[in-house]
PDB file of C-alpha atoms in Angstrom:
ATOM      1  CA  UNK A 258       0.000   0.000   0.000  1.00 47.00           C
ATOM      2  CA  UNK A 259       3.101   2.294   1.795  1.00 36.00           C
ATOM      3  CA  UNK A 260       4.635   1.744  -2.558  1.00 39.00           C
ATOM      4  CA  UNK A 261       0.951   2.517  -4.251  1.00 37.00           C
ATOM      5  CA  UNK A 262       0.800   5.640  -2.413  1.00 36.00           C
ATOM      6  CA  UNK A 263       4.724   6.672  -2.860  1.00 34.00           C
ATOM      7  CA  UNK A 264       4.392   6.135  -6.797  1.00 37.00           C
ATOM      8  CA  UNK A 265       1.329   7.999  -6.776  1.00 39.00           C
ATOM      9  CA  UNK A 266       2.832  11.076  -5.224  1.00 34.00           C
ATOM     10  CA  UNK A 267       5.770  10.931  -7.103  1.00 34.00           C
ATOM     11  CA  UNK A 268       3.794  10.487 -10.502  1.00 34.00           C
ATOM     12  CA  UNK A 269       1.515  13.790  -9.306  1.00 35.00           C
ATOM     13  CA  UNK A 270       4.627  15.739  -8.618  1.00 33.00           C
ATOM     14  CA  UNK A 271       5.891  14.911 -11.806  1.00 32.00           C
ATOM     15  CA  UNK A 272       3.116  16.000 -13.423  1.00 35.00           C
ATOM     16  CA  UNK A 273       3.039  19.251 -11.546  1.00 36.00           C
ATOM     17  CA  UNK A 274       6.994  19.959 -12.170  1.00 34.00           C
ATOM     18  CA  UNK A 275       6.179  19.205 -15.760  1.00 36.00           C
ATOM     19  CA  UNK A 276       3.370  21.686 -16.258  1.00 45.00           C
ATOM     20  CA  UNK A 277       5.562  24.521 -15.399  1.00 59.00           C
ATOM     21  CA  UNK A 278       7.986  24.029 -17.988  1.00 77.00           C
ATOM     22  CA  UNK A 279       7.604  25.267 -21.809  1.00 89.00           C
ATOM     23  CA  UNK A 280       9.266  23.249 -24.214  1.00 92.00           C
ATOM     24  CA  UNK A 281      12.140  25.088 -25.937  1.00 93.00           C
ATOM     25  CA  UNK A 282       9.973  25.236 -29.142  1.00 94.00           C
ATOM     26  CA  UNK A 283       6.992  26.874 -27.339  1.00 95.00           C
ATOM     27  CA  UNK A 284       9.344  29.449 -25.209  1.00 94.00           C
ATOM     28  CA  UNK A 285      10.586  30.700 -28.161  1.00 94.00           C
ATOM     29  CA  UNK A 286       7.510  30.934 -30.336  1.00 95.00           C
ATOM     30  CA  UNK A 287       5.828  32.419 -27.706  1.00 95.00           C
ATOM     31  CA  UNK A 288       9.289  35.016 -26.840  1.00 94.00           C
ATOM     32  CA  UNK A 289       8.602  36.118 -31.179  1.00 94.00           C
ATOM     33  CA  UNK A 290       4.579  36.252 -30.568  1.00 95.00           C
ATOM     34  CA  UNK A 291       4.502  38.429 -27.581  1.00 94.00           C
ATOM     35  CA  UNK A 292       7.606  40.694 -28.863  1.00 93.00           C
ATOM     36  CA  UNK A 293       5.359  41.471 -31.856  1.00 95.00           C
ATOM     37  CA  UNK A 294       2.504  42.087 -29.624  1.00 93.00           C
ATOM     38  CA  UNK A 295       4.106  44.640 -27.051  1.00 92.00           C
ATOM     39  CA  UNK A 296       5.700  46.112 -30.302  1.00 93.00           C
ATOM     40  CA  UNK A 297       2.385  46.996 -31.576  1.00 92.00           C
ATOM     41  CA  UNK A 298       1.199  48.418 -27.964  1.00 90.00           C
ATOM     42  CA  UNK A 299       4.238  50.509 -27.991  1.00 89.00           C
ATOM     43  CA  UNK A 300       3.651  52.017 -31.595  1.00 90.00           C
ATOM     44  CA  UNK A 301      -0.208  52.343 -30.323  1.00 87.00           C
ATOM     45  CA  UNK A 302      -1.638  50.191 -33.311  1.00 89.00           C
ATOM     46  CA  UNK A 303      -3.985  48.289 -31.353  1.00 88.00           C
ATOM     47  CA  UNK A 304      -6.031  47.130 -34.765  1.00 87.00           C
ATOM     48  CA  UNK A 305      -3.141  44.743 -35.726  1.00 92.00           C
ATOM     49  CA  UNK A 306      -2.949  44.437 -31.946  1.00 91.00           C
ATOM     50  CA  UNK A 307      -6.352  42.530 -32.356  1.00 91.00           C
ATOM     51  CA  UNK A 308      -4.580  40.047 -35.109  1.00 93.00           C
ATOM     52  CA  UNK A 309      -2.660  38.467 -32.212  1.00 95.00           C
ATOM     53  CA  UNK A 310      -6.147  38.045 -30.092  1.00 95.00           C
ATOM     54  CA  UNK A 311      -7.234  34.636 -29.405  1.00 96.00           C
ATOM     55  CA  UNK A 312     -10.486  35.158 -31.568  1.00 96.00           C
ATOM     56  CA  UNK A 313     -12.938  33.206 -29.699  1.00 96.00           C
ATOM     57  CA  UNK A 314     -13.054  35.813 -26.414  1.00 94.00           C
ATOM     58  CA  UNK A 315     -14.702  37.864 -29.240  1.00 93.00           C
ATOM     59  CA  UNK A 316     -17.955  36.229 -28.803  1.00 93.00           C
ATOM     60  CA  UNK A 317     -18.425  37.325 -25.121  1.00 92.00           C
ATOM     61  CA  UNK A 318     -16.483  40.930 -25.470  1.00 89.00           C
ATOM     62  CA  UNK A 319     -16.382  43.190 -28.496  1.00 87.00           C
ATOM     63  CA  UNK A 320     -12.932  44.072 -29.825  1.00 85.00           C
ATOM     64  CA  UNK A 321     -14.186  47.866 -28.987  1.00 82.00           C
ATOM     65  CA  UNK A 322     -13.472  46.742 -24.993  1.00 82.00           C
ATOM     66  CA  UNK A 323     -10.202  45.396 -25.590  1.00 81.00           C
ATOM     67  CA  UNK A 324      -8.399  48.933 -25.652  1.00 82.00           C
ATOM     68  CA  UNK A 325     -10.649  50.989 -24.734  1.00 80.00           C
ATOM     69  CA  UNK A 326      -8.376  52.451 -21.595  1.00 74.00           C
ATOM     70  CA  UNK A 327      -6.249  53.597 -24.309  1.00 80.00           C
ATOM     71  CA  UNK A 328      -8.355  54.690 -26.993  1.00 81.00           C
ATOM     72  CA  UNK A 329      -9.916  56.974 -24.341  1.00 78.00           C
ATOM     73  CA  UNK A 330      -7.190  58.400 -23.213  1.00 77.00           C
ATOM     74  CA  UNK A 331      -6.001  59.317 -26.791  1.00 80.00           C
ATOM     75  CA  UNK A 332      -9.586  60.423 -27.823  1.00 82.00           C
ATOM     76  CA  UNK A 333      -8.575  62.942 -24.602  1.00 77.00           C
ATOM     77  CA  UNK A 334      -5.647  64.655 -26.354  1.00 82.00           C
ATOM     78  CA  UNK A 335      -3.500  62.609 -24.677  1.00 83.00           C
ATOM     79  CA  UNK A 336      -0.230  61.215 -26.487  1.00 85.00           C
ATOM     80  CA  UNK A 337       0.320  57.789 -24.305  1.00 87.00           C
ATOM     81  CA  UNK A 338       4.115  57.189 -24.405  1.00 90.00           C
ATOM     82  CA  UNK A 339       4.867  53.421 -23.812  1.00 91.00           C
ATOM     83  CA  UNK A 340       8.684  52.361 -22.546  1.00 86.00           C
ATOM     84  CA  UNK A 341      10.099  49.501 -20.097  1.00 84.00           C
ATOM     85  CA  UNK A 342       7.426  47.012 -21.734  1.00 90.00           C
ATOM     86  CA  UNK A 343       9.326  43.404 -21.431  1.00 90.00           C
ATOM     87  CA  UNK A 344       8.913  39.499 -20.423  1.00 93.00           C
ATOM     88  CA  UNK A 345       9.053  38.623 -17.027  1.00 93.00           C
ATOM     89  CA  UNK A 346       8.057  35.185 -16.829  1.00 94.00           C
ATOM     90  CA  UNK A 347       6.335  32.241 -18.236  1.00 95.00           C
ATOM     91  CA  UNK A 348       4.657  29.590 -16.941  1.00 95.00           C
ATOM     92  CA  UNK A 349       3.038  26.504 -18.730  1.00 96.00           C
ATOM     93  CA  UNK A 350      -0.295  25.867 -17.565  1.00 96.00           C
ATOM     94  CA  UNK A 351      -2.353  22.355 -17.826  1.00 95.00           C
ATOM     95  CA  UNK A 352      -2.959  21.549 -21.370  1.00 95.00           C
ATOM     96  CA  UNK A 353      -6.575  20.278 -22.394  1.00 96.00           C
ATOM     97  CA  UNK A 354      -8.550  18.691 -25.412  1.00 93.00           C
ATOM     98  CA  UNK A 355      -4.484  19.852 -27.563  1.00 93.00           C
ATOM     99  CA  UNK A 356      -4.739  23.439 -26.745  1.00 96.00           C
ATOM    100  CA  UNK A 357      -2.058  24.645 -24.793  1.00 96.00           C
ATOM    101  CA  UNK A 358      -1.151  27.200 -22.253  1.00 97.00           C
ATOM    102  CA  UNK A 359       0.869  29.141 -20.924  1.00 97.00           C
ATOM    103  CA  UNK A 360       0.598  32.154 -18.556  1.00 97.00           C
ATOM    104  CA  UNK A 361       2.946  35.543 -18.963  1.00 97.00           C
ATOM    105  CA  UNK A 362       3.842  38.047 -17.055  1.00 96.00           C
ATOM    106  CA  UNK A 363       5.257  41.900 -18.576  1.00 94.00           C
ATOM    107  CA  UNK A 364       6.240  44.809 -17.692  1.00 92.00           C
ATOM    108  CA  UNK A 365       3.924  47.696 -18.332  1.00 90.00           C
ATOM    109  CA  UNK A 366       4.996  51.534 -17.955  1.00 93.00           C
ATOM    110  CA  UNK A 367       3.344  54.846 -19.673  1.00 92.00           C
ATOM    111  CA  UNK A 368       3.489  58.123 -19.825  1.00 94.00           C
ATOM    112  CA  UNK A 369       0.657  60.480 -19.837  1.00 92.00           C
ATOM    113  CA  UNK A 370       1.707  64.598 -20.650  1.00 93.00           C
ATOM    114  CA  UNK A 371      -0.878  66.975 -19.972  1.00 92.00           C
ATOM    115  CA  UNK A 372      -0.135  69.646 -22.581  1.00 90.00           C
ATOM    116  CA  UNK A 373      -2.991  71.721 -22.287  1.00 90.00           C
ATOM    117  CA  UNK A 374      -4.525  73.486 -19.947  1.00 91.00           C
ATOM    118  CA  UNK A 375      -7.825  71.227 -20.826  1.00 89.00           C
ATOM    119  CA  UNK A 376      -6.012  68.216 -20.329  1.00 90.00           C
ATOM    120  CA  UNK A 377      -4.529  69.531 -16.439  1.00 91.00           C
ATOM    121  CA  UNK A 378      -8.104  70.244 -15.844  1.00 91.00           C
ATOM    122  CA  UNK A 379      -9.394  66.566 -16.126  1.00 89.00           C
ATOM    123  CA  UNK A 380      -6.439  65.028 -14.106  1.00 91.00           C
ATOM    124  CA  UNK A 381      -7.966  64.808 -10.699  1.00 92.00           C
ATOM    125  CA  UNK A 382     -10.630  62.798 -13.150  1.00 90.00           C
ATOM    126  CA  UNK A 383      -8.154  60.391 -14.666  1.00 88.00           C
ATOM    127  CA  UNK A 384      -5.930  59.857 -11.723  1.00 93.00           C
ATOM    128  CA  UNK A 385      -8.845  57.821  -9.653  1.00 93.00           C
ATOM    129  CA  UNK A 386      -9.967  56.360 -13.588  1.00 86.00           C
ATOM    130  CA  UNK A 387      -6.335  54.932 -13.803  1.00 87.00           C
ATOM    131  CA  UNK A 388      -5.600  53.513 -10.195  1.00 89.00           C
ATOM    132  CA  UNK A 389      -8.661  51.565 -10.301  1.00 85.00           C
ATOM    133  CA  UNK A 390      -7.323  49.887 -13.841  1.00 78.00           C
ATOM    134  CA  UNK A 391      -3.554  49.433 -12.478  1.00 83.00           C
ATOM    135  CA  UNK A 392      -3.636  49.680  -8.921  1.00 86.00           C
ATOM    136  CA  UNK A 393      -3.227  52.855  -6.643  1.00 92.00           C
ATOM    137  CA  UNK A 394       0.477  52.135  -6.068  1.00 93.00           C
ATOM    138  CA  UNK A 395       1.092  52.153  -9.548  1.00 93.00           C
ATOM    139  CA  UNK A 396      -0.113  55.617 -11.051  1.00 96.00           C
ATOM    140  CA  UNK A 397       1.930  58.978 -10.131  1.00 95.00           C
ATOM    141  CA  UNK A 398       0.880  62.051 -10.895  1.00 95.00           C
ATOM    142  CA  UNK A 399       3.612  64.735 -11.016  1.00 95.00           C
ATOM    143  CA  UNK A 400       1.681  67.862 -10.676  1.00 93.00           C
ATOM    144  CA  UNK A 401       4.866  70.307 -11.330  1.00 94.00           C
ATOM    145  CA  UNK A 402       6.216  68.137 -14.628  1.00 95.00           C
ATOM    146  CA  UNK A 403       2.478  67.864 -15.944  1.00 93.00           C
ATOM    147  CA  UNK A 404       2.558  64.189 -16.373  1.00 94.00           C
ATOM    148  CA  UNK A 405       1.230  61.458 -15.215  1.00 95.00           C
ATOM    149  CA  UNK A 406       3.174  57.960 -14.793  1.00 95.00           C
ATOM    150  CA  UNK A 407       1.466  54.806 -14.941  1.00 94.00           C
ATOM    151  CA  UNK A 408       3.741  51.571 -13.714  1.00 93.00           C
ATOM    152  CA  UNK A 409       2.663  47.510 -13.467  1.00 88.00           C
ATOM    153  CA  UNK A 410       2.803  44.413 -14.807  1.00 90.00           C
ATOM    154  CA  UNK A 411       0.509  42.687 -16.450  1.00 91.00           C
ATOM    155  CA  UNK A 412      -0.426  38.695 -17.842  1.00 95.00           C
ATOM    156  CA  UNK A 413      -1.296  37.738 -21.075  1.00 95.00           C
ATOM    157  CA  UNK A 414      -2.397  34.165 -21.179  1.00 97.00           C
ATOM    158  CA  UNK A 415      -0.986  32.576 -24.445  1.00 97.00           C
ATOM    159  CA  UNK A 416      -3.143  29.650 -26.459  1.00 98.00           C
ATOM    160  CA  UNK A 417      -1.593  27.333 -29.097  1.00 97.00           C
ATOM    161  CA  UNK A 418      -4.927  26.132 -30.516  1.00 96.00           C
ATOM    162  CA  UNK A 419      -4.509  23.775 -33.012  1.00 95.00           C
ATOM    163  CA  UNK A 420      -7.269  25.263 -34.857  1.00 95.00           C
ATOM    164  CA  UNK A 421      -5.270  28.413 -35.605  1.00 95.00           C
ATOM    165  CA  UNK A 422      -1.553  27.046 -35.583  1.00 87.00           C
ATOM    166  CA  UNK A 423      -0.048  29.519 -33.812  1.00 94.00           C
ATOM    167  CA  UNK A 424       0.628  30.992 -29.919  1.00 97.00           C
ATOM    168  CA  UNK A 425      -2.554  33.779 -29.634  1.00 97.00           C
ATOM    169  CA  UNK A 426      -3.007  35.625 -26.839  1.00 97.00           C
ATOM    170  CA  UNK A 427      -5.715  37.079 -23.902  1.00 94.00           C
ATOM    171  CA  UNK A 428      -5.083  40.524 -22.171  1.00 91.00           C
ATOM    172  CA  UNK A 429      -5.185  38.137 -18.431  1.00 94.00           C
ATOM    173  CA  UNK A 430      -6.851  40.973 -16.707  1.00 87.00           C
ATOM    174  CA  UNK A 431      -9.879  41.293 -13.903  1.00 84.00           C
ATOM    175  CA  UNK A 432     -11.677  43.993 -16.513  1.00 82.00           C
ATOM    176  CA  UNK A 433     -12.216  41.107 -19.072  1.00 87.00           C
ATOM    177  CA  UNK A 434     -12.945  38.071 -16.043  1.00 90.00           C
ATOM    178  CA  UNK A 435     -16.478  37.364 -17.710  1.00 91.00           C
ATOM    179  CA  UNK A 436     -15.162  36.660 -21.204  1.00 92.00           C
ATOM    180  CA  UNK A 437     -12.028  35.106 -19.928  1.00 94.00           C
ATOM    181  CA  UNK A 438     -14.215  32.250 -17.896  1.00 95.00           C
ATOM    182  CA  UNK A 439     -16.477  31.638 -20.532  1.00 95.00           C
ATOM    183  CA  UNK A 440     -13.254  31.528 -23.468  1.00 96.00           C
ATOM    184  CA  UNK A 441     -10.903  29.306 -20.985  1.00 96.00           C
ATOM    185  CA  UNK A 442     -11.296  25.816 -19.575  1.00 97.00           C
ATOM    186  CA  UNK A 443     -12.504  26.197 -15.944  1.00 96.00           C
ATOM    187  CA  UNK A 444      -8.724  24.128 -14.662  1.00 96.00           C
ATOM    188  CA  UNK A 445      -6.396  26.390 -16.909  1.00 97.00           C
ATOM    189  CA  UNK A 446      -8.249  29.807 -15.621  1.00 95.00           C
ATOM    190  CA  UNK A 447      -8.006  28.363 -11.707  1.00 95.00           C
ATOM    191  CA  UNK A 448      -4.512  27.732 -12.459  1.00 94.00           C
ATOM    192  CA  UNK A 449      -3.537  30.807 -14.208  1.00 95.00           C
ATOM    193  CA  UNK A 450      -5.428  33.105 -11.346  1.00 93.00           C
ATOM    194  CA  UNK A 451      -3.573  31.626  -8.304  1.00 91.00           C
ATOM    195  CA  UNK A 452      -0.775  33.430  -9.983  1.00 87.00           C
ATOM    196  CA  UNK A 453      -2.708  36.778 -11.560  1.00 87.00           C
ATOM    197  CA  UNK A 454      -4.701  37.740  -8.757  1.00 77.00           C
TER     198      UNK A 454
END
């Protein structure tokens, strides 16, 4: 009974040292996928942004949502300035039905000039607008320079569906929790949120 037991154990942690490696293969198609991506975040070009979406969130959010933080802000007047945007980690998470996944973490960091005088005048508005979307800890507002600096990192969850043949990705964020349970298996989103949230 004392050996059932041990192999079983050892078999489970096996399995769980396992699913937090990427193969080689996957680490670097996934390194080329997400480099594109943040590319395209930095340049502000969040249409082709939408190219590297795993398309089948778009039936419980419209692509409108996905950037809509940003597209406000630049409907304001205000020129975002991206920087500092880079992989921290990866993690594989359970695989299911031939789709993979695999969670990952970035750096995120913007700058927000106020220019005008119309644009100072709504900044006690977008302060409060921003730390709710990235935290209080992460949004300074530097009253003297007239800009405001927005720090965090962020997931993306990455999906290899072998229905599209390539790593696609989810912005892994509480805003978009609805869509993400109903697009994600119920054991890879458990998984991936011990780590997110």
């Amino acid at each position: 009974m004392k050996k059932v037991i041990l192999i079983g154990l050892l078999t489970v942690c096996s399995v769980a040292l396992s699913a937090q490696q990427l193969n080689p293969k996957d680490a670097s198609a996934i390194d080329s996928q997400v480099s594109q991506f943040l590319t395209l975040i930095k340049q502000r070009n969040y249409t082709q942004v939408l190219d590297f979406m795993y398309p089948p969130v778009f039936e419980h959010t419209s692509k409108k949502d996905m950037f809509q933080v940003f597209e406000l802000l630049e409907q304001s007047g205000i020129e975002l300035k991206f920087k500092n945007m880079e992989v921290l980690d990866k993690k594989a998470l359970p695989t299911v039905k031939e789709s993979k996944y695999a969670l990952i973490k970035y750096n995120l960091e913007m700058e927000l000039p106020l220019t005008t005088d119309d644009l100072r005048g709504i900044a006690p508005l977008l302060v409060p607008a921003l730390q709710s979307n990235f935290g209080k800890e992460n949004v300074v507002y530097n009253k003297s320079q007239n800009y405001i600096n927005v720090k965090g990192q962020k997931f993306l969850m990455g999906i290899h569906d072998p229905k599209y043949n390539k790593w696609l990705f989810l912005i892994y964020d509480d805003s978009f929790k609805s869509a993400i349970e109903k697009t994600i298996p119920a054991e890879v989103n458990k998984k991936a949120a011990a780590v997110a949230y």
